[in-house]
Tab-separated table of N, CA and C in Angstrom:
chain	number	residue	atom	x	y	z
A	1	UNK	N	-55.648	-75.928	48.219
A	1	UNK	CA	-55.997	-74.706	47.532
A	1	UNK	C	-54.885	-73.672	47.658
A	2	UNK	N	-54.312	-73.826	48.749
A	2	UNK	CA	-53.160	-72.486	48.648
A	2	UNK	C	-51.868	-72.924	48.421
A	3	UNK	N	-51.973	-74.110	48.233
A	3	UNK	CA	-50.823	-74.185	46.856
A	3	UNK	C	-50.748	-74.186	45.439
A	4	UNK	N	-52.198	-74.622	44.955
A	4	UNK	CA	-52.309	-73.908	44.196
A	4	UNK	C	-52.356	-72.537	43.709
A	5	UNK	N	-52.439	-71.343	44.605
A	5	UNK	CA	-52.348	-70.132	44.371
A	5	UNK	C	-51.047	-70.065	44.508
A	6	UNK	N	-49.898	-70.914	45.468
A	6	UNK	CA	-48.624	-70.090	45.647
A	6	UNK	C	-48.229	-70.356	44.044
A	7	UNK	N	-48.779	-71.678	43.913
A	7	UNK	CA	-47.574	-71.782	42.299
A	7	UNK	C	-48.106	-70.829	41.504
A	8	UNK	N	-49.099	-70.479	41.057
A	8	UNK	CA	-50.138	-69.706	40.358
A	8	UNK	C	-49.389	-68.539	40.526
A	9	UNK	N	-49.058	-68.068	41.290
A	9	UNK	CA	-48.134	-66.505	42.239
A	9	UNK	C	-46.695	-66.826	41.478
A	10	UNK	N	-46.354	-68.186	41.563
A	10	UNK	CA	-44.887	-68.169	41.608
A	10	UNK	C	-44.247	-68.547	40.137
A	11	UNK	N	-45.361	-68.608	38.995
A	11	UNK	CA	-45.369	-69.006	37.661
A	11	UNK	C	-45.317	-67.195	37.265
A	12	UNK	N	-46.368	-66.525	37.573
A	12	UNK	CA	-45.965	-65.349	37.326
A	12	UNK	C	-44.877	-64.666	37.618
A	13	UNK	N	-44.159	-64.312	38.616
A	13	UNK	CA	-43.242	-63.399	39.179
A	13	UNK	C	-42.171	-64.097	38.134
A	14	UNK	N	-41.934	-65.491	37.737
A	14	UNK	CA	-41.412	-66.222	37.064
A	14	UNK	C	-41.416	-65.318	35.398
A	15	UNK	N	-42.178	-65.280	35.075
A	15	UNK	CA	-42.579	-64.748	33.954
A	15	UNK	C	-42.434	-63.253	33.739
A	16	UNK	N	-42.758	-62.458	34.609
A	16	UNK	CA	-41.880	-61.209	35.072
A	16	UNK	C	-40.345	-61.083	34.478
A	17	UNK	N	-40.048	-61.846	35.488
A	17	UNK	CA	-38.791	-61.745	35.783
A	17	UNK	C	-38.003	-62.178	34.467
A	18	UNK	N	-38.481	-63.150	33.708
A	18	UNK	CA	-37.981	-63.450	31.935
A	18	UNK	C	-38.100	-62.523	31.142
A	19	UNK	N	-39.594	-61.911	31.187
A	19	UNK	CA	-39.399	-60.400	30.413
A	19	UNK	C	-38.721	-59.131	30.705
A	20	UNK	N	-37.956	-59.154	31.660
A	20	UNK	CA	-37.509	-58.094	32.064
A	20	UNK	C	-36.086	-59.116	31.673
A	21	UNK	N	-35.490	-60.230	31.894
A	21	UNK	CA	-33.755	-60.547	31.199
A	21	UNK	C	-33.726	-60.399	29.836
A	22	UNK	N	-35.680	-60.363	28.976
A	22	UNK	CA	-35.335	-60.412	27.854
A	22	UNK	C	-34.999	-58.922	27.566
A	23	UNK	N	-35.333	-57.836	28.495
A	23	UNK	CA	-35.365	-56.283	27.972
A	23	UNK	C	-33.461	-56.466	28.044
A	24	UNK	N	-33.177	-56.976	28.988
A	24	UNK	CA	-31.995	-56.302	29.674
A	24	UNK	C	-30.976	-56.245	28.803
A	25	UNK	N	-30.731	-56.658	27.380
A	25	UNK	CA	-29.553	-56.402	26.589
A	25	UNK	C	-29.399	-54.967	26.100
A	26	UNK	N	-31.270	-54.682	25.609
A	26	UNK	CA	-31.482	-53.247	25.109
A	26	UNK	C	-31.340	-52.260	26.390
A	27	UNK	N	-31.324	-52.394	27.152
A	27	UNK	CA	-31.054	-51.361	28.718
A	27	UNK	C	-29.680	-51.294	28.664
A	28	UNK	N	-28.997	-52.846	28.832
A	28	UNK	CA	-27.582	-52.242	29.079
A	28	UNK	C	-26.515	-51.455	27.819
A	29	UNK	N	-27.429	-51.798	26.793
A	29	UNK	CA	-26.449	-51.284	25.353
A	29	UNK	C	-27.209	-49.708	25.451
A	30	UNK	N	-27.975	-49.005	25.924
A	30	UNK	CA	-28.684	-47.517	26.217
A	30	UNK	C	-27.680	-47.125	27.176
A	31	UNK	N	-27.577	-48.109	28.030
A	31	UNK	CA	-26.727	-47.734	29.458
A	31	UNK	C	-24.936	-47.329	29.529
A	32	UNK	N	-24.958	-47.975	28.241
A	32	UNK	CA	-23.144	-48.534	28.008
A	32	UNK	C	-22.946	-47.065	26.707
A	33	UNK	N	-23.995	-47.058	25.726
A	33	UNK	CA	-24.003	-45.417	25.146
A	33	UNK	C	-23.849	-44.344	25.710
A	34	UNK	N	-24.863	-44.175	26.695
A	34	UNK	CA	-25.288	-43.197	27.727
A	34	UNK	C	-23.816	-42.492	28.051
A	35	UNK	N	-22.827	-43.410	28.881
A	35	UNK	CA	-21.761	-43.272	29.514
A	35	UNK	C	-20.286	-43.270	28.822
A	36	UNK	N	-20.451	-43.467	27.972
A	36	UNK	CA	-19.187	-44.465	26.963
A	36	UNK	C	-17.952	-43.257	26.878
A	37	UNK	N	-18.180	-41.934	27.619
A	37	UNK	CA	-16.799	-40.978	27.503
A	37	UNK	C	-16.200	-40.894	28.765
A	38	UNK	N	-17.278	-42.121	29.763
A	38	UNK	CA	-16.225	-41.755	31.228
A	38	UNK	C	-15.381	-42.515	31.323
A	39	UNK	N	-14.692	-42.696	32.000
A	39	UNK	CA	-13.514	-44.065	32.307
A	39	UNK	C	-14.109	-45.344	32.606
A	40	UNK	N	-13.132	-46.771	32.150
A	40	UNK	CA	-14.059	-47.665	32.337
A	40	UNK	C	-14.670	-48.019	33.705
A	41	UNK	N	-13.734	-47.745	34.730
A	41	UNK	CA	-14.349	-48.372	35.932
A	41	UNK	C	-15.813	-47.523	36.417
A	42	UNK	N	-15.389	-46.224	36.260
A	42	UNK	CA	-16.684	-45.166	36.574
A	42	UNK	C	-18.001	-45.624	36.118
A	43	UNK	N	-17.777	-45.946	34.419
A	43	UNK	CA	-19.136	-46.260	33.331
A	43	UNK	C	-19.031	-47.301	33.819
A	44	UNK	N	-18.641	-48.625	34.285
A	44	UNK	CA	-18.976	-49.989	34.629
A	44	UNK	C	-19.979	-50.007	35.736
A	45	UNK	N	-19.834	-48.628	36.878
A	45	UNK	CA	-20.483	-48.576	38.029
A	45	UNK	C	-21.582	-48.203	37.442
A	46	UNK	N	-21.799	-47.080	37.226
A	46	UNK	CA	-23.290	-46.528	36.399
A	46	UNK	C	-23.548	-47.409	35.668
A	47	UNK	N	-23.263	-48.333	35.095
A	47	UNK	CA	-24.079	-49.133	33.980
A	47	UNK	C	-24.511	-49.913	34.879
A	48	UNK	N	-24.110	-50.212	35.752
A	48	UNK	CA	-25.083	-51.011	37.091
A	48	UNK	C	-26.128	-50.782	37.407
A	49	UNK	N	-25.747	-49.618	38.049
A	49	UNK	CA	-26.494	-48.879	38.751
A	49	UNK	C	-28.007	-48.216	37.883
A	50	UNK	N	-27.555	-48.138	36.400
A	50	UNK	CA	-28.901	-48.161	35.351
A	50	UNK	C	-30.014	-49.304	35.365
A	51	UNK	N	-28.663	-50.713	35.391
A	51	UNK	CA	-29.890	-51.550	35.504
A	51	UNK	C	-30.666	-51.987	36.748
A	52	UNK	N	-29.740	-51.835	37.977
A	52	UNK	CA	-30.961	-52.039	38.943
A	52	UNK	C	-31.578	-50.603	39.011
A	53	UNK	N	-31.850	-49.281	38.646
A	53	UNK	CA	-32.818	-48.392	38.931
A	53	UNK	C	-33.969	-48.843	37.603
A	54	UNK	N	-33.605	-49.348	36.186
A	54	UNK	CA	-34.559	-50.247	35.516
A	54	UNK	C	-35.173	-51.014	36.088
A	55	UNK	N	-34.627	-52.185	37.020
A	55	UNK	CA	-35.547	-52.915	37.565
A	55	UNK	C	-36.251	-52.445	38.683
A	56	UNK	N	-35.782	-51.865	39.175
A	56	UNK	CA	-36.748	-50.870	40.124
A	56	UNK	C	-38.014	-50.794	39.625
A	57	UNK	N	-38.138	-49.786	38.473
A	57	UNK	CA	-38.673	-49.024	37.662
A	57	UNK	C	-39.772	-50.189	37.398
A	58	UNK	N	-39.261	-51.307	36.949
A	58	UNK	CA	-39.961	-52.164	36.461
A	58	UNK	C	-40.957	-52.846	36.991
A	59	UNK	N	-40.527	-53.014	38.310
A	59	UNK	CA	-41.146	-53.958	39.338
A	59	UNK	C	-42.428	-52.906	39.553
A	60	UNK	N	-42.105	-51.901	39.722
A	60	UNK	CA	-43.102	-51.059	40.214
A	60	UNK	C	-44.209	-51.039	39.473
A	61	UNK	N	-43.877	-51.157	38.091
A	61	UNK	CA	-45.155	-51.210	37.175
A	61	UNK	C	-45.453	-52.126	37.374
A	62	UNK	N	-44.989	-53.206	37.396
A	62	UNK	CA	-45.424	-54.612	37.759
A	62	UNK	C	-46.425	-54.957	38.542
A	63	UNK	N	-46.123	-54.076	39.818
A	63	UNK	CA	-47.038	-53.788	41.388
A	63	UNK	C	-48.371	-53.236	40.994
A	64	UNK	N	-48.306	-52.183	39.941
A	64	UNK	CA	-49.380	-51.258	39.990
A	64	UNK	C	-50.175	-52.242	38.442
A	65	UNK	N	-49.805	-53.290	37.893
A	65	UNK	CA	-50.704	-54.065	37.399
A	65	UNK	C	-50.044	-53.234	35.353
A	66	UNK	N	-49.097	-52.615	35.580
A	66	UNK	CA	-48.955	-52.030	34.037
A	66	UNK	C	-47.943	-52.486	33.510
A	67	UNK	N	-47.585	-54.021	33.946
A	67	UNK	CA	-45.983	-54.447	32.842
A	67	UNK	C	-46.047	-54.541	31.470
A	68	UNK	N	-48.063	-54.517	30.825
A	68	UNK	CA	-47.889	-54.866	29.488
A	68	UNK	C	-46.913	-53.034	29.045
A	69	UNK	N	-47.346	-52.112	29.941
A	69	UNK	CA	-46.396	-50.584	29.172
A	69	UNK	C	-44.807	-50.582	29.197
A	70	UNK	N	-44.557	-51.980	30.010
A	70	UNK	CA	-42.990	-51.580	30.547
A	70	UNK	C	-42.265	-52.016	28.928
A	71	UNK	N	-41.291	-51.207	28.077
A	71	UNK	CA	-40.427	-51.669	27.489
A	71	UNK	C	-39.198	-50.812	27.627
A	72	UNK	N	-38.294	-51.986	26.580
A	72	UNK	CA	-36.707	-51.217	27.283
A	72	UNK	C	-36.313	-49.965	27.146
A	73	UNK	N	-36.490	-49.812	26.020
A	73	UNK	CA	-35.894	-48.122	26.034
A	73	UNK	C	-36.574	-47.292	26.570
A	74	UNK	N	-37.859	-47.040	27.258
A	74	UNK	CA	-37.870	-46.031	27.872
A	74	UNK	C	-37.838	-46.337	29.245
A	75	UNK	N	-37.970	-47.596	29.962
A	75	UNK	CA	-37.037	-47.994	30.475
A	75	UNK	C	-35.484	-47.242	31.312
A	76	UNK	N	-34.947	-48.162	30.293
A	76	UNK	CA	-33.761	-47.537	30.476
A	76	UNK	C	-33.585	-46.157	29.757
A	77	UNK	N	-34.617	-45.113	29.690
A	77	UNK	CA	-33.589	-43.442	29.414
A	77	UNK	C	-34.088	-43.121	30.730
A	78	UNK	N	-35.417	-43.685	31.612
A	78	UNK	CA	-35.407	-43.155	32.805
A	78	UNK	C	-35.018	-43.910	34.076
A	79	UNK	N	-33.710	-44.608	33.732
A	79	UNK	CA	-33.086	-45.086	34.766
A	79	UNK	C	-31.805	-43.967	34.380
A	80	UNK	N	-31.773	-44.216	32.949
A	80	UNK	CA	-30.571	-43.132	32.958
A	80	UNK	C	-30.510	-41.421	33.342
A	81	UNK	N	-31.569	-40.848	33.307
A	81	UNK	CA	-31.869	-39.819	33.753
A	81	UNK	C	-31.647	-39.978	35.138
A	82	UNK	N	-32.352	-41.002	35.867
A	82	UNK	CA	-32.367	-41.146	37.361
A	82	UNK	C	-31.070	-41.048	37.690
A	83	UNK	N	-29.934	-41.663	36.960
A	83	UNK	CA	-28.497	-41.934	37.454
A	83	UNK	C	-27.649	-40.572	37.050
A	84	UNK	N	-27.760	-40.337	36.273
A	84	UNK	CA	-27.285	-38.663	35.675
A	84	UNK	C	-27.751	-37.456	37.013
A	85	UNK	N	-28.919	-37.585	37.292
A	85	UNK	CA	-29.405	-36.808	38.574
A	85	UNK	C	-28.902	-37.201	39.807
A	86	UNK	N	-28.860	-38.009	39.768
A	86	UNK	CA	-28.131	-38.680	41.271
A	86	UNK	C	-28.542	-39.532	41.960
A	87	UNK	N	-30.250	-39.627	41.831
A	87	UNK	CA	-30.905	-40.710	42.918
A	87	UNK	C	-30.293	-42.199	42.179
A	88	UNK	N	-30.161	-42.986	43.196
A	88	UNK	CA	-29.022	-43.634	43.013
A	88	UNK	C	-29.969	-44.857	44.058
A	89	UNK	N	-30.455	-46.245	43.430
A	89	UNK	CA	-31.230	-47.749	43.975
A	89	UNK	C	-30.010	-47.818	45.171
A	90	UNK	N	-29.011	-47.736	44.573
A	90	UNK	CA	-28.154	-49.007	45.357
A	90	UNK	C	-26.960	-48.029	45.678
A	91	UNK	N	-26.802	-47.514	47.054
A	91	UNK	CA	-25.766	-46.462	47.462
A	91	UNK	C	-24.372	-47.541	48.520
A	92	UNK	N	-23.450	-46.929	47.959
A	92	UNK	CA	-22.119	-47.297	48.507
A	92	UNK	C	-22.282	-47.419	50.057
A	93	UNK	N	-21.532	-48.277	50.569
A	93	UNK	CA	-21.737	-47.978	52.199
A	93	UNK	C	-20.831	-47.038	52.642
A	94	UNK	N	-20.871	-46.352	53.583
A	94	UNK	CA	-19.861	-45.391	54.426
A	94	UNK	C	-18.739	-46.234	54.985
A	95	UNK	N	-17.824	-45.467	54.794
A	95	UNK	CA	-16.329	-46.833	55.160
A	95	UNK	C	-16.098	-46.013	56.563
């Protein structure tokens, strides 16, 4: 019986995780607009950094049971807002 639930568990997160590679072209082409007057290496970092605060974003709805609301573009304008403000998923380490 509780392997049947792990696969049952592990078919979903599976399925998740496809709808969110299928968002990810429309995130990163929002993400790659968003930025497109800074220099490339700068906009290469933030366009990162858009999509893992998207998947952030995403998972979370995910958690709270609302992925049928998750789509890309709004999505990604509030990862991009998030990154424009500063809170920032994934921070540089201290050298």
């Amino acid at each position: 019986m509780i392997t049947i639930t792990k696969q049952v568990h592990q078919n979903a997160k599976a399925n998740e995780n496809e709808r969110f590679l299928d968002m990810l072209p429309r995130i990163l082409s929002q993400a790659r607009r968003a930025f497109r007057y800074l220099r490339p290496e700068h906009k290469d970092e933030l366009v990162e950094e858009v999509v893992v605060n998207a998947f952030s974003a995403f998972v979370r709805l995910v958690r709270r049971g609302k992925a049928d609301v998750a789509f890309a573009t709004p999505l990604a304008n509030y990862a991009i807002r998030q990154v424009i403000a500063g809170r920032r998923v994934a921070n540089k380490p201290r050298l």
